[in-house]
Amino acid sequence: MAEHISSHFHQELETVRSEVMRMGGLVEQQLQAVLAAFSTGSADGLSAVIEGDHAINALEVAIDDHCQTIIARRQPAAGDLRLVLAVSRIIVDLERMGDELKKIARMAHPLLAENRIAVGELYDTHRLAGMTASMIRRALDAFARLDAGALPDLNAADRHLDAGYRRQFRLLLSHMMEEPRQTGILLDVTMMNKRIERIGDHAKNIAEHVVYLVRGIDVRHRPPEAIRQDGLPDGDLSENIP
C-alpha cells in the first residue's frame, strides 16, 4: 500500500511539472505570434493573442489548485515540497508574461491594422522581443532539466535586454521631441518595449526559482555578482531532488 501511495504521489508531481511546461508552451506561442506580427506588419494574429490569454490564466488557476491539493493531502517535505512551492511561484511569472503579451498585442493591433506604423519602425521592438524568446526558452529548459546553472546566463541576458531597452527609450524620446505629431505612436512603442523588458525579468525569476528548487537556496533580490558562476551562492543547503 505504501509503495502504491508513493507511486501515485510521484505521478502527481510529474503531472504538475508537465502542466507547467504546457503553460510555458502557451506563453511561447503567444510571443511567437507577436513576433510574427512585428516582422510582417500584419495584425491578423494579434486578436488570437488577446483572446488566448484566458487559457494561460485558466492553467495558472488549475495548477495552483493542484499544488494546494498536494500540500493538503500529501504533506510533502524536503525536495518534494520545494518542487510544489517553486511551481506555485513559476506559474505566477508565466501568467504575468501572458498578461504583458496581451497588453502588447492590444497596443500593436491598432497600429498595424490601421497602418499607423511601418514594419521597419518596429525593428528594434522585434529585436528586443526576440531576446525574450530565447530567455523564456532557456528558463523553461532549466526547469525541465533541473538546471540551477542557467541563472548566470539569464542574468547576463537580462542585463543585455535592459541595456537595449534603455537605448531605445532614449532614442524614442529624442524622436518625440523632433516629431511631436508622432508622440502618441512613439509612446505606444515605448510602452511595448517596457512590457517586453518585464517579460525578461519574469524569465530571470523562473531561473531563480529553479535554483531554489534544486538547491534549497533563495537567491531572489541578490545582486548577480554575489552569485557564483555555477548559479549558486556559497553554502549549498539542499538535498537533491529525487
PDB file of C-alpha atoms in Angstrom, residues 16-223:
ATOM      1  CA  VAL A  16       2.332  19.260 -12.112  1.00  0.00           C
ATOM      2  CA  ARG A  17       5.707  19.590 -13.848  1.00  0.00           C
ATOM      3  CA  SER A  18       4.108  18.703 -17.174  1.00  0.00           C
ATOM      4  CA  GLU A  19       1.359  21.284 -16.624  1.00  0.00           C
ATOM      5  CA  VAL A  20       3.979  23.973 -16.024  1.00  0.00           C
ATOM      6  CA  MET A  21       5.723  23.086 -19.283  1.00  0.00           C
ATOM      7  CA  ARG A  22       2.380  23.188 -21.084  1.00  0.00           C
ATOM      8  CA  MET A  23       1.698  26.643 -19.650  1.00  0.00           C
ATOM      9  CA  GLY A  24       5.165  27.773 -20.707  1.00  0.00           C
ATOM     10  CA  GLY A  25       4.489  26.439 -24.201  1.00  0.00           C
ATOM     11  CA  LEU A  26       1.363  28.588 -24.454  1.00  0.00           C
ATOM     12  CA  VAL A  27       3.351  31.661 -23.433  1.00  0.00           C
ATOM     13  CA  GLU A  28       5.949  30.873 -26.103  1.00  0.00           C
ATOM     14  CA  GLN A  29       3.203  30.510 -28.718  1.00  0.00           C
ATOM     15  CA  GLN A  30       1.783  33.903 -27.771  1.00  0.00           C
ATOM     16  CA  LEU A  31       5.216  35.502 -28.053  1.00  0.00           C
ATOM     17  CA  GLN A  32       5.823  33.915 -31.457  1.00  0.00           C
ATOM     18  CA  ALA A  33       2.517  35.355 -32.689  1.00  0.00           C
ATOM     19  CA  VAL A  34       3.586  38.821 -31.532  1.00  0.00           C
ATOM     20  CA  LEU A  35       6.970  38.406 -33.217  1.00  0.00           C
ATOM     21  CA  ALA A  36       5.249  37.359 -36.440  1.00  0.00           C
ATOM     22  CA  ALA A  37       3.066  40.465 -36.337  1.00  0.00           C
ATOM     23  CA  PHE A  38       6.101  42.702 -35.844  1.00  0.00           C
ATOM     24  CA  SER A  39       8.012  41.095 -38.701  1.00  0.00           C
ATOM     25  CA  THR A  40       5.153  41.008 -41.239  1.00  0.00           C
ATOM     26  CA  GLY A  41       3.245  44.140 -40.260  1.00  0.00           C
ATOM     27  CA  SER A  42       0.019  42.135 -40.107  1.00  0.00           C
ATOM     28  CA  ALA A  43      -2.325  42.445 -37.138  1.00  0.00           C
ATOM     29  CA  ASP A  44      -4.170  39.220 -38.000  1.00  0.00           C
ATOM     30  CA  GLY A  45      -2.591  37.060 -35.296  1.00  0.00           C
ATOM     31  CA  LEU A  46      -2.825  39.633 -32.528  1.00  0.00           C
ATOM     32  CA  SER A  47      -6.507  39.069 -31.828  1.00  0.00           C
ATOM     33  CA  ALA A  48      -5.714  35.437 -31.050  1.00  0.00           C
ATOM     34  CA  VAL A  49      -3.044  36.600 -28.571  1.00  0.00           C
ATOM     35  CA  ILE A  50      -5.566  38.832 -26.798  1.00  0.00           C
ATOM     36  CA  GLU A  51      -8.252  36.167 -26.711  1.00  0.00           C
ATOM     37  CA  GLY A  52      -5.828  33.354 -25.878  1.00  0.00           C
ATOM     38  CA  ASP A  53      -4.683  34.864 -22.606  1.00  0.00           C
ATOM     39  CA  HIS A  54      -7.632  33.235 -20.825  1.00  0.00           C
ATOM     40  CA  ALA A  55      -6.112  29.795 -21.495  1.00  0.00           C
ATOM     41  CA  ILE A  56      -2.915  30.805 -19.682  1.00  0.00           C
ATOM     42  CA  ASN A  57      -4.945  32.222 -16.798  1.00  0.00           C
ATOM     43  CA  ALA A  58      -7.015  29.054 -16.569  1.00  0.00           C
ATOM     44  CA  LEU A  59      -3.889  26.907 -16.410  1.00  0.00           C
ATOM     45  CA  GLU A  60      -2.461  29.047 -13.618  1.00  0.00           C
ATOM     46  CA  VAL A  61      -5.631  28.538 -11.570  1.00  0.00           C
ATOM     47  CA  ALA A  62      -5.695  24.789 -12.281  1.00  0.00           C
ATOM     48  CA  ILE A  63      -2.018  24.251 -11.421  1.00  0.00           C
ATOM     49  CA  ASP A  64      -2.286  26.351  -8.274  1.00  0.00           C
ATOM     50  CA  ASP A  65      -5.297  24.310  -7.182  1.00  0.00           C
ATOM     51  CA  HIS A  66      -3.350  21.123  -7.886  1.00  0.00           C
ATOM     52  CA  CYS A  67      -0.437  22.355  -5.773  1.00  0.00           C
ATOM     53  CA  GLN A  68      -2.720  23.220  -2.872  1.00  0.00           C
ATOM     54  CA  THR A  69      -4.313  19.780  -3.065  1.00  0.00           C
ATOM     55  CA  ILE A  70      -0.895  18.088  -2.992  1.00  0.00           C
ATOM     56  CA  ILE A  71       0.154  20.076   0.077  1.00  0.00           C
ATOM     57  CA  ALA A  72      -3.103  19.377   1.899  1.00  0.00           C
ATOM     58  CA  ARG A  73      -3.321  15.666   1.083  1.00  0.00           C
ATOM     59  CA  ARG A  74       0.311  14.590   0.786  1.00  0.00           C
ATOM     60  CA  GLN A  75       2.104  16.972   3.164  1.00  0.00           C
ATOM     61  CA  PRO A  76       5.307  16.868   1.078  1.00  0.00           C
ATOM     62  CA  ALA A  77       8.694  17.537   2.632  1.00  0.00           C
ATOM     63  CA  ALA A  78      12.222  18.479   1.521  1.00  0.00           C
ATOM     64  CA  GLY A  79      12.677  18.336  -2.265  1.00  0.00           C
ATOM     65  CA  ASP A  80       9.051  17.462  -2.961  1.00  0.00           C
ATOM     66  CA  LEU A  81       7.846  20.475  -1.009  1.00  0.00           C
ATOM     67  CA  ARG A  82      10.338  22.713  -2.801  1.00  0.00           C
ATOM     68  CA  LEU A  83       9.010  21.472  -6.131  1.00  0.00           C
ATOM     69  CA  VAL A  84       5.446  22.384  -5.216  1.00  0.00           C
ATOM     70  CA  LEU A  85       6.486  25.792  -3.873  1.00  0.00           C
ATOM     71  CA  ALA A  86       8.700  26.527  -6.885  1.00  0.00           C
ATOM     72  CA  VAL A  87       5.874  25.587  -9.248  1.00  0.00           C
ATOM     73  CA  SER A  88       3.496  27.921  -7.421  1.00  0.00           C
ATOM     74  CA  ARG A  89       5.983  30.763  -7.983  1.00  0.00           C
ATOM     75  CA  ILE A  90       6.838  29.898 -11.585  1.00  0.00           C
ATOM     76  CA  ILE A  91       3.218  29.871 -12.745  1.00  0.00           C
ATOM     77  CA  VAL A  92       2.771  33.415 -11.392  1.00  0.00           C
ATOM     78  CA  ASP A  93       5.666  34.589 -13.585  1.00  0.00           C
ATOM     79  CA  LEU A  94       4.281  32.734 -16.601  1.00  0.00           C
ATOM     80  CA  GLU A  95       0.830  34.230 -16.074  1.00  0.00           C
ATOM     81  CA  ARG A  96       2.313  37.718 -15.869  1.00  0.00           C
ATOM     82  CA  MET A  97       4.232  37.097 -19.086  1.00  0.00           C
ATOM     83  CA  GLY A  98       0.901  36.248 -20.704  1.00  0.00           C
ATOM     84  CA  ASP A  99      -0.599  39.473 -19.368  1.00  0.00           C
ATOM     85  CA  GLU A 100       2.279  41.525 -20.775  1.00  0.00           C
ATOM     86  CA  LEU A 101       1.931  39.857 -24.175  1.00  0.00           C
ATOM     87  CA  LYS A 102      -1.812  40.544 -24.205  1.00  0.00           C
ATOM     88  CA  LYS A 103      -1.144  44.223 -23.451  1.00  0.00           C
ATOM     89  CA  ILE A 104       1.490  44.378 -26.197  1.00  0.00           C
ATOM     90  CA  ALA A 105      -0.974  42.837 -28.660  1.00  0.00           C
ATOM     91  CA  ARG A 106      -3.667  45.335 -27.686  1.00  0.00           C
ATOM     92  CA  MET A 107      -1.331  48.268 -28.334  1.00  0.00           C
ATOM     93  CA  ALA A 108       0.152  46.859 -31.522  1.00  0.00           C
ATOM     94  CA  HIS A 109      -3.149  45.825 -33.111  1.00  0.00           C
ATOM     95  CA  PRO A 110      -4.470  49.306 -33.995  1.00  0.00           C
ATOM     96  CA  LEU A 111      -1.017  50.495 -35.036  1.00  0.00           C
ATOM     97  CA  LEU A 112      -0.688  47.682 -37.572  1.00  0.00           C
ATOM     98  CA  ALA A 113      -4.340  47.259 -38.558  1.00  0.00           C
ATOM     99  CA  GLU A 114      -4.671  50.975 -39.358  1.00  0.00           C
ATOM    100  CA  ASN A 115      -1.207  51.197 -40.982  1.00  0.00           C
ATOM    101  CA  ARG A 116      -0.162  53.842 -38.480  1.00  0.00           C
ATOM    102  CA  ILE A 117       3.345  52.407 -38.246  1.00  0.00           C
ATOM    103  CA  ALA A 118       5.703  50.772 -40.746  1.00  0.00           C
ATOM    104  CA  VAL A 119       7.310  47.384 -40.151  1.00  0.00           C
ATOM    105  CA  GLY A 120      10.758  48.969 -40.178  1.00  0.00           C
ATOM    106  CA  GLU A 121       9.790  51.196 -37.259  1.00  0.00           C
ATOM    107  CA  LEU A 122       9.211  48.094 -35.147  1.00  0.00           C
ATOM    108  CA  TYR A 123      12.589  46.559 -35.970  1.00  0.00           C
ATOM    109  CA  ASP A 124      14.134  47.280 -32.561  1.00  0.00           C
ATOM    110  CA  THR A 125      10.977  46.270 -30.705  1.00  0.00           C
ATOM    111  CA  HIS A 126      11.034  42.996 -32.632  1.00  0.00           C
ATOM    112  CA  ARG A 127      14.701  42.537 -31.723  1.00  0.00           C
ATOM    113  CA  LEU A 128      14.019  43.080 -28.019  1.00  0.00           C
ATOM    114  CA  ALA A 129      11.108  40.645 -28.115  1.00  0.00           C
ATOM    115  CA  GLY A 130      13.313  38.086 -29.836  1.00  0.00           C
ATOM    116  CA  MET A 131      15.760  38.337 -26.951  1.00  0.00           C
ATOM    117  CA  THR A 132      12.997  37.458 -24.502  1.00  0.00           C
ATOM    118  CA  ALA A 133      12.031  34.451 -26.610  1.00  0.00           C
ATOM    119  CA  SER A 134      15.495  32.985 -26.027  1.00  0.00           C
ATOM    120  CA  MET A 135      15.287  33.815 -22.326  1.00  0.00           C
ATOM    121  CA  ILE A 136      11.933  32.081 -21.892  1.00  0.00           C
ATOM    122  CA  ARG A 137      13.187  29.007 -23.717  1.00  0.00           C
ATOM    123  CA  ARG A 138      16.301  28.867 -21.514  1.00  0.00           C
ATOM    124  CA  ALA A 139      14.268  29.311 -18.331  1.00  0.00           C
ATOM    125  CA  LEU A 140      11.791  26.564 -19.210  1.00  0.00           C
ATOM    126  CA  ASP A 141      14.622  24.258 -20.220  1.00  0.00           C
ATOM    127  CA  ALA A 142      16.266  24.922 -16.846  1.00  0.00           C
ATOM    128  CA  PHE A 143      13.048  23.901 -15.092  1.00  0.00           C
ATOM    129  CA  ALA A 144      12.665  20.777 -17.221  1.00  0.00           C
ATOM    130  CA  ARG A 145      16.285  19.713 -16.642  1.00  0.00           C
ATOM    131  CA  LEU A 146      16.532  20.966 -13.033  1.00  0.00           C
ATOM    132  CA  ASP A 147      19.459  23.082 -14.196  1.00  0.00           C
ATOM    133  CA  ALA A 148      20.415  25.549 -11.469  1.00  0.00           C
ATOM    134  CA  GLY A 149      23.349  26.726 -13.583  1.00  0.00           C
ATOM    135  CA  ALA A 150      21.080  28.601 -16.021  1.00  0.00           C
ATOM    136  CA  LEU A 151      20.825  31.630 -13.748  1.00  0.00           C
ATOM    137  CA  PRO A 152      24.123  33.349 -14.725  1.00  0.00           C
ATOM    138  CA  ASP A 153      23.176  33.071 -18.404  1.00  0.00           C
ATOM    139  CA  LEU A 154      19.783  34.615 -17.768  1.00  0.00           C
ATOM    140  CA  ASN A 155      21.231  37.328 -15.549  1.00  0.00           C
ATOM    141  CA  ALA A 156      23.578  38.290 -18.392  1.00  0.00           C
ATOM    142  CA  ALA A 157      20.759  38.148 -20.950  1.00  0.00           C
ATOM    143  CA  ASP A 158      18.567  40.309 -18.735  1.00  0.00           C
ATOM    144  CA  ARG A 159      21.283  42.942 -18.385  1.00  0.00           C
ATOM    145  CA  HIS A 160      21.673  42.967 -22.179  1.00  0.00           C
ATOM    146  CA  LEU A 161      17.904  43.326 -22.608  1.00  0.00           C
ATOM    147  CA  ASP A 162      17.759  46.159 -20.058  1.00  0.00           C
ATOM    148  CA  ALA A 163      20.562  47.997 -21.852  1.00  0.00           C
ATOM    149  CA  GLY A 164      18.758  47.614 -25.180  1.00  0.00           C
ATOM    150  CA  TYR A 165      15.536  48.908 -23.663  1.00  0.00           C
ATOM    151  CA  ARG A 166      17.294  51.974 -22.218  1.00  0.00           C
ATOM    152  CA  ARG A 167      18.922  52.765 -25.570  1.00  0.00           C
ATOM    153  CA  GLN A 168      15.567  52.546 -27.311  1.00  0.00           C
ATOM    154  CA  PHE A 169      13.910  54.685 -24.668  1.00  0.00           C
ATOM    155  CA  ARG A 170      16.423  57.479 -25.205  1.00  0.00           C
ATOM    156  CA  LEU A 171      16.092  57.203 -28.983  1.00  0.00           C
ATOM    157  CA  LEU A 172      12.296  57.274 -28.910  1.00  0.00           C
ATOM    158  CA  LEU A 173      12.310  60.227 -26.525  1.00  0.00           C
ATOM    159  CA  SER A 174      14.540  62.096 -28.956  1.00  0.00           C
ATOM    160  CA  HIS A 175      12.160  61.287 -31.819  1.00  0.00           C
ATOM    161  CA  MET A 176       9.209  62.581 -29.789  1.00  0.00           C
ATOM    162  CA  MET A 177      10.958  65.922 -29.370  1.00  0.00           C
ATOM    163  CA  GLU A 178      11.726  66.089 -33.085  1.00  0.00           C
ATOM    164  CA  GLU A 179       8.312  64.874 -34.280  1.00  0.00           C
ATOM    165  CA  PRO A 180       5.653  65.946 -31.746  1.00  0.00           C
ATOM    166  CA  ARG A 181       2.850  64.746 -34.020  1.00  0.00           C
ATOM    167  CA  GLN A 182       4.150  61.186 -33.659  1.00  0.00           C
ATOM    168  CA  THR A 183       4.215  61.302 -29.866  1.00  0.00           C
ATOM    169  CA  GLY A 184       1.181  59.031 -29.393  1.00  0.00           C
ATOM    170  CA  ILE A 185       2.573  56.287 -31.619  1.00  0.00           C
ATOM    171  CA  LEU A 186       6.052  56.557 -30.136  1.00  0.00           C
ATOM    172  CA  LEU A 187       4.632  56.353 -26.619  1.00  0.00           C
ATOM    173  CA  ASP A 188       2.861  53.129 -27.574  1.00  0.00           C
ATOM    174  CA  VAL A 189       6.127  51.702 -28.889  1.00  0.00           C
ATOM    175  CA  THR A 190       7.902  52.780 -25.697  1.00  0.00           C
ATOM    176  CA  MET A 191       5.265  51.050 -23.577  1.00  0.00           C
ATOM    177  CA  MET A 192       5.536  47.883 -25.677  1.00  0.00           C
ATOM    178  CA  ASN A 193       9.298  47.893 -25.164  1.00  0.00           C
ATOM    179  CA  LYS A 194       8.809  48.269 -21.421  1.00  0.00           C
ATOM    180  CA  ARG A 195       6.453  45.296 -21.314  1.00  0.00           C
ATOM    181  CA  ILE A 196       8.996  43.262 -23.266  1.00  0.00           C
ATOM    182  CA  GLU A 197      11.648  44.207 -20.710  1.00  0.00           C
ATOM    183  CA  ARG A 198       9.345  42.992 -17.939  1.00  0.00           C
ATOM    184  CA  ILE A 199       8.906  39.645 -19.688  1.00  0.00           C
ATOM    185  CA  GLY A 200      12.680  39.248 -19.489  1.00  0.00           C
ATOM    186  CA  ASP A 201      12.526  39.933 -15.745  1.00  0.00           C
ATOM    187  CA  HIS A 202       9.973  37.150 -15.331  1.00  0.00           C
ATOM    188  CA  ALA A 203      12.171  34.718 -17.287  1.00  0.00           C
ATOM    189  CA  LYS A 204      15.062  35.517 -14.964  1.00  0.00           C
ATOM    190  CA  ASN A 205      12.746  34.990 -11.990  1.00  0.00           C
ATOM    191  CA  ILE A 206      11.995  31.470 -13.197  1.00  0.00           C
ATOM    192  CA  ALA A 207      15.708  30.647 -13.205  1.00  0.00           C
ATOM    193  CA  GLU A 208      15.900  31.898  -9.613  1.00  0.00           C
ATOM    194  CA  HIS A 209      13.007  29.627  -8.653  1.00  0.00           C
ATOM    195  CA  VAL A 210      14.851  26.704 -10.248  1.00  0.00           C
ATOM    196  CA  VAL A 211      17.877  27.403  -8.034  1.00  0.00           C
ATOM    197  CA  TYR A 212      15.569  27.246  -5.024  1.00  0.00           C
ATOM    198  CA  LEU A 213      14.026  24.028  -6.306  1.00  0.00           C
ATOM    199  CA  VAL A 214      17.325  22.271  -6.917  1.00  0.00           C
ATOM    200  CA  ARG A 215      19.481  23.685  -4.120  1.00  0.00           C
ATOM    201  CA  GLY A 216      17.074  24.990  -1.497  1.00  0.00           C
ATOM    202  CA  ILE A 217      18.642  28.468  -1.665  1.00  0.00           C
ATOM    203  CA  ASP A 218      16.619  31.629  -2.217  1.00  0.00           C
ATOM    204  CA  VAL A 219      18.657  33.894  -4.495  1.00  0.00           C
ATOM    205  CA  ARG A 220      15.915  36.426  -5.190  1.00  0.00           C
ATOM    206  CA  HIS A 221      16.982  40.058  -4.823  1.00  0.00           C
ATOM    207  CA  ARG A 222      20.671  39.109  -4.625  1.00  0.00           C
ATOM    208  CA  PRO A 223      22.955  41.094  -6.948  1.00  0.00           C
TER     209      PRO A 223
END
